[in-house]
Short mmCIF file of C-alpha atoms in Angstrom, two decimals:
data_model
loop_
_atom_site.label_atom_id
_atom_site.label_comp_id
_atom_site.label_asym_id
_atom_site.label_seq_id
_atom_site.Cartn_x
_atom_site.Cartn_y
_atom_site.Cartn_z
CA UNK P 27 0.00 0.00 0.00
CA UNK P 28 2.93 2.52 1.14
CA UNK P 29 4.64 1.78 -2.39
CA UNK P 30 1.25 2.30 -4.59
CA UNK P 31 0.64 5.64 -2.75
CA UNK P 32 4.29 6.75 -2.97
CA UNK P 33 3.86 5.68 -7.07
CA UNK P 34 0.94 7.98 -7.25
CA UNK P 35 2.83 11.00 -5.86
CA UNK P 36 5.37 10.19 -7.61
CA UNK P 37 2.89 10.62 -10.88
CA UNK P 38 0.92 14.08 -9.32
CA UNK P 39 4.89 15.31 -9.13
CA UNK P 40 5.90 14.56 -12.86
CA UNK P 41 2.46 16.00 -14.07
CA UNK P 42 3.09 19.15 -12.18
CA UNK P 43 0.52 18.64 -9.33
CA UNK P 44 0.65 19.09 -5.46
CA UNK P 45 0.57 16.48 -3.17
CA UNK P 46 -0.54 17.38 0.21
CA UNK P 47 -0.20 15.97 3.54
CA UNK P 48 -2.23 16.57 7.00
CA UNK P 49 0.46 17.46 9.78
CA UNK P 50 0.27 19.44 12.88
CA UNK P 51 3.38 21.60 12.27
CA UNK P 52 4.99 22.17 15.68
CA UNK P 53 7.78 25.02 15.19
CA UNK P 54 11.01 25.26 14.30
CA UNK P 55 14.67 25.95 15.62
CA UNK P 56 17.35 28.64 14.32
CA UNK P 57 20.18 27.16 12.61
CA UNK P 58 23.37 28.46 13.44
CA UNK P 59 25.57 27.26 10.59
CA UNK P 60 25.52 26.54 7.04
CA UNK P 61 24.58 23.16 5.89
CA UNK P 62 27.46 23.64 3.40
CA UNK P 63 29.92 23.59 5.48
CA UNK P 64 28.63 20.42 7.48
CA UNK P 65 29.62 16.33 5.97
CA UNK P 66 25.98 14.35 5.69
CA UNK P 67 26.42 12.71 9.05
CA UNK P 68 26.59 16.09 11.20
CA UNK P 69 23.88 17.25 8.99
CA UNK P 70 21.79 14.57 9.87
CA UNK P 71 22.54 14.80 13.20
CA UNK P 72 21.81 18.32 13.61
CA UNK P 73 17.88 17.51 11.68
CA UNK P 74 17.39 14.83 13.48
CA UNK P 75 18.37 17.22 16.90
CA UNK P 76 16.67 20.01 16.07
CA UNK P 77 13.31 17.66 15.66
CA UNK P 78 14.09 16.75 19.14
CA UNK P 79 14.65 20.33 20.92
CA UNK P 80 11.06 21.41 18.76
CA UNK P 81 9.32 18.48 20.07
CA UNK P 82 10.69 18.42 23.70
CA UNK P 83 10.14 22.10 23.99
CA UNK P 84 6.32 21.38 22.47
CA UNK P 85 5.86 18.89 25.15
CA UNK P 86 5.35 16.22 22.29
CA UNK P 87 7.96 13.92 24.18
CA UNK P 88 10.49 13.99 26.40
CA UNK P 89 14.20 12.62 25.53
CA UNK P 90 17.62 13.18 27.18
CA UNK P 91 20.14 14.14 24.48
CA UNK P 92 22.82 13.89 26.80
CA UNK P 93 24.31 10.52 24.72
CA UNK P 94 23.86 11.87 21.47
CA UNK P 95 27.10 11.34 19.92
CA UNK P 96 28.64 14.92 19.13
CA UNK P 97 25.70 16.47 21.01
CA UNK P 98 28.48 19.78 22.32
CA UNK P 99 29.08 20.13 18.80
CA UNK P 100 25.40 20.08 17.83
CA UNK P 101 24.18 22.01 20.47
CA UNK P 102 26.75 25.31 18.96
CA UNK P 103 24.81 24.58 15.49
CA UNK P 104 21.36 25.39 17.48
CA UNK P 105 22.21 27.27 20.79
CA UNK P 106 18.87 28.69 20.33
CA UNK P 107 15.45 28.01 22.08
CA UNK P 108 12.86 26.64 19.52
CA UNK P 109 9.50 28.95 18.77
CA UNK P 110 6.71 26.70 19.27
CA UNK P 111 3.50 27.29 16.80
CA UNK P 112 1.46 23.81 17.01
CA UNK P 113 -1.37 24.48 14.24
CA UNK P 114 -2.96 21.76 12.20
CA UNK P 115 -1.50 22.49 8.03
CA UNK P 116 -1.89 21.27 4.85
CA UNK P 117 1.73 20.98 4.02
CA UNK P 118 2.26 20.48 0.06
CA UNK P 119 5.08 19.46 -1.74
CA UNK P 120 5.36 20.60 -5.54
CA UNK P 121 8.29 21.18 -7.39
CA UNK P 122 8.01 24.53 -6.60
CA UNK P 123 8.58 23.87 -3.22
CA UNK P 124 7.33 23.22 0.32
CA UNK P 125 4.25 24.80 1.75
CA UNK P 126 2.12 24.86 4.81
CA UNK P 127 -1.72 26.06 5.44
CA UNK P 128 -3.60 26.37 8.07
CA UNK P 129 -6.07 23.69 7.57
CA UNK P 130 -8.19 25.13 11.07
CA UNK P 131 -11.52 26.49 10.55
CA UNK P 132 -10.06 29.69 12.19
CA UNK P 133 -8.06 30.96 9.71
CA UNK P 134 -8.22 28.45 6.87
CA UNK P 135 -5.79 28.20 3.85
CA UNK P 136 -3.93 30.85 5.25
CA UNK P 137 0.00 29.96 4.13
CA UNK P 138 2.29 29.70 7.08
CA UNK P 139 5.34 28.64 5.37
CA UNK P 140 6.55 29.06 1.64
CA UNK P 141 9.83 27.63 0.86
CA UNK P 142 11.26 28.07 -2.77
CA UNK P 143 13.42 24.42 -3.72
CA UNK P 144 16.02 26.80 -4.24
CA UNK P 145 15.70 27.68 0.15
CA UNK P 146 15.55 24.31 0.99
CA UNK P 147 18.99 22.01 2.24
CA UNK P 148 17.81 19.08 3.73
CA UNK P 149 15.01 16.71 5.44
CA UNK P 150 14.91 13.99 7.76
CA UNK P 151 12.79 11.93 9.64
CA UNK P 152 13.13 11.92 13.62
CA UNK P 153 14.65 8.53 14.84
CA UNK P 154 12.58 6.70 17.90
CA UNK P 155 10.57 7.37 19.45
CA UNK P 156 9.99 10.77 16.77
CA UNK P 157 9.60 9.05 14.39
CA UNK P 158 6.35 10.28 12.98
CA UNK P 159 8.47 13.95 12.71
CA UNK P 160 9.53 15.38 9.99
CA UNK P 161 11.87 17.90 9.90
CA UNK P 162 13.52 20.29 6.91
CA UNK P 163 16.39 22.84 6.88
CA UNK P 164 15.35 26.46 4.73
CA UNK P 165 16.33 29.90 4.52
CA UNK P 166 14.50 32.83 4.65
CA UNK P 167 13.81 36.61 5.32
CA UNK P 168 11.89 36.13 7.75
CA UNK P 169 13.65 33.49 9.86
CA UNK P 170 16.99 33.23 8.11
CA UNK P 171 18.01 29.50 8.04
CA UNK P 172 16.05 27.35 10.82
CA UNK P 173 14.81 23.22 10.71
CA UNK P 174 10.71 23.37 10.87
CA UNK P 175 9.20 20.22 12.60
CA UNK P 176 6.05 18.37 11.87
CA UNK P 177 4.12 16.01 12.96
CA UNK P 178 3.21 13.93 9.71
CA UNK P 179 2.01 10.84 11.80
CA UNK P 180 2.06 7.41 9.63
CA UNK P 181 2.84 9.84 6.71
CA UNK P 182 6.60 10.69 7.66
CA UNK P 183 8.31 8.40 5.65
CA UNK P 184 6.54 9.36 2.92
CA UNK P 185 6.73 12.87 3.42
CA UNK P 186 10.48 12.80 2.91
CA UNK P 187 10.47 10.36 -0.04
CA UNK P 188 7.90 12.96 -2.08
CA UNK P 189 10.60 15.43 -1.19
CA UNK P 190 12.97 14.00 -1.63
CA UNK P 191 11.22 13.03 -5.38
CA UNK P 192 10.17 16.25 -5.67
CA UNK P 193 14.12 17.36 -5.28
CA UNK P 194 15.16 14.99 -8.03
CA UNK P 195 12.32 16.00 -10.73
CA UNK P 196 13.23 19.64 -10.13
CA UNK P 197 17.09 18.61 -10.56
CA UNK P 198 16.50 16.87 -13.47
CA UNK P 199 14.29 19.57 -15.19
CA UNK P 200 17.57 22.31 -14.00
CA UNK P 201 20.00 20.44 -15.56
CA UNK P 202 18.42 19.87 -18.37
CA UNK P 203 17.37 23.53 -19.09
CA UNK P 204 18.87 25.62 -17.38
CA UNK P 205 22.56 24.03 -15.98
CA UNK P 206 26.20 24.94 -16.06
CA UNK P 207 27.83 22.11 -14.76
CA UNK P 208 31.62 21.46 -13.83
CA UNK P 209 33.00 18.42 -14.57
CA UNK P 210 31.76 16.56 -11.43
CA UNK P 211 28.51 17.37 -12.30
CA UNK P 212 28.39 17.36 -8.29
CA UNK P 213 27.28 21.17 -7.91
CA UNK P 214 24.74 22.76 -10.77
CA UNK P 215 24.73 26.54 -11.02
CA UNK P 216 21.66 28.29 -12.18
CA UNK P 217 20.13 31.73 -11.56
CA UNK P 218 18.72 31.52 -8.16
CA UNK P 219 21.19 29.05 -6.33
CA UNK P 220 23.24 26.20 -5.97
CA UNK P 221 22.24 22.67 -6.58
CA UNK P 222 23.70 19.48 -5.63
CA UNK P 223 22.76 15.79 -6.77
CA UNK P 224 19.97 14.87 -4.31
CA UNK P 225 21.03 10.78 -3.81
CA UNK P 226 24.69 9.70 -3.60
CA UNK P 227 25.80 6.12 -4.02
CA UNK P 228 25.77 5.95 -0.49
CA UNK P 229 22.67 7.86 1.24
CA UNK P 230 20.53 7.47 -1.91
CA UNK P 231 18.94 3.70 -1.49
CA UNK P 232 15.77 4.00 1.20
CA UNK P 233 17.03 5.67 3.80
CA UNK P 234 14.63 8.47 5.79
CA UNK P 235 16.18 11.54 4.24
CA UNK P 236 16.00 13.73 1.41
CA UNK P 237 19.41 14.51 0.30
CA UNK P 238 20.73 18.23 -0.40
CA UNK P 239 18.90 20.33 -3.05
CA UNK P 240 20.64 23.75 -2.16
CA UNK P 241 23.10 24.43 0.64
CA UNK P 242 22.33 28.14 1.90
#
């Protein structure tokens, strides 16, 4: 069942639609440093962290971090306290990008959160027990660069695989319209950013995270 549904956002992706999820989106965490200048273990780490500060300071769970490996070093990456929201969301993923509405009868379809693909540097799933969080690393005016948390329920895994998709389509579609590549082809320069293969040989095969798309 998780496959067929993940085929059919696959499809709504490649034909240019949204596909929305129901989440409770929680808040997010400044983050201090540039994924850029972070190797994909310490940037998983920090995601994975960061869902943990949002969700302990939400009173979601409660976990010690105190045996995270590198945890000093993580904890200089996102010194600061997280800003909890908690408000039910549509959250959509296009190749646009990432958005979230309110989905409340208060103040419904109002957007919360509009990240270009161009903003966006990475997303993970929470490990146990958060695992039903999502988390994503963006830039922008309003926040500069901070991980936003979710609550995607039985949807998380495949909240990050239709981003991660969603990454890949979009990369795809770059390079083949708009790129200037070096010889790597490891970094693709366009007009509004930096983009960088979304699956390497070894993070690509069905892990929980969408790979980098840009590195702000």
């Amino acid at each position: 069942m998780a496959t067929k549904r993940r085929e059919k956002y696959s499809t709504d992706l490649y034909e240019n639609k949204d596909v929305t999820f129901y989440a409770i989106y929680i808040g997010s965490i400044p983050v201090e440093r540039s994924m850029r200048t972070m190797q994909y273990d310490l940037r998983t780490a920090v995601t994975k962290e960061a869902i943990v500060k949002v969700c302990t300071a939400a009173k979601c769970l409660k976990h010690d971090s105190k045996q995270t490996k590198g945890i000093k070093q993580i904890n200089k990456i996102l010194p600061q306290s997280p800003e909890i929201n908690r408000v039910a969301v549509n959250f959509t993923v296009s190749l646009s990008g990432l958005k979230a509405y309110r989905s409340d009868s208060k103040d419904n379809n109002k957007c919360l959160l509009n990240h270009t693909m161009s903003s966006i540097s990475f997303s993970s799933c929470g490990e146990a027990p958060f695992k039903s969080f999502v988390g994503y690393v963006a830039k922008d005016p309003a926040r500069g660069r901070a991980c936003h948390v979710f609550n995607c329920f039985g949807d998380a895994f495949d909240v990050v695989a239709t981003i991660g998709e969603a990454f890949s389509i979009k990369y795809v579609d770059v390079l083949s319209k708009h790129a200037v590549c070096n010889s790597s082809f490891e970094f693709i320069e366009i007009n509004d950013g930096f983009f960088k293969t979304l699956f390497d040989e070894n993070n690509g095969q069905g892990g929980n995270d969408a790979h980098i798309v840009s590195i702000q």
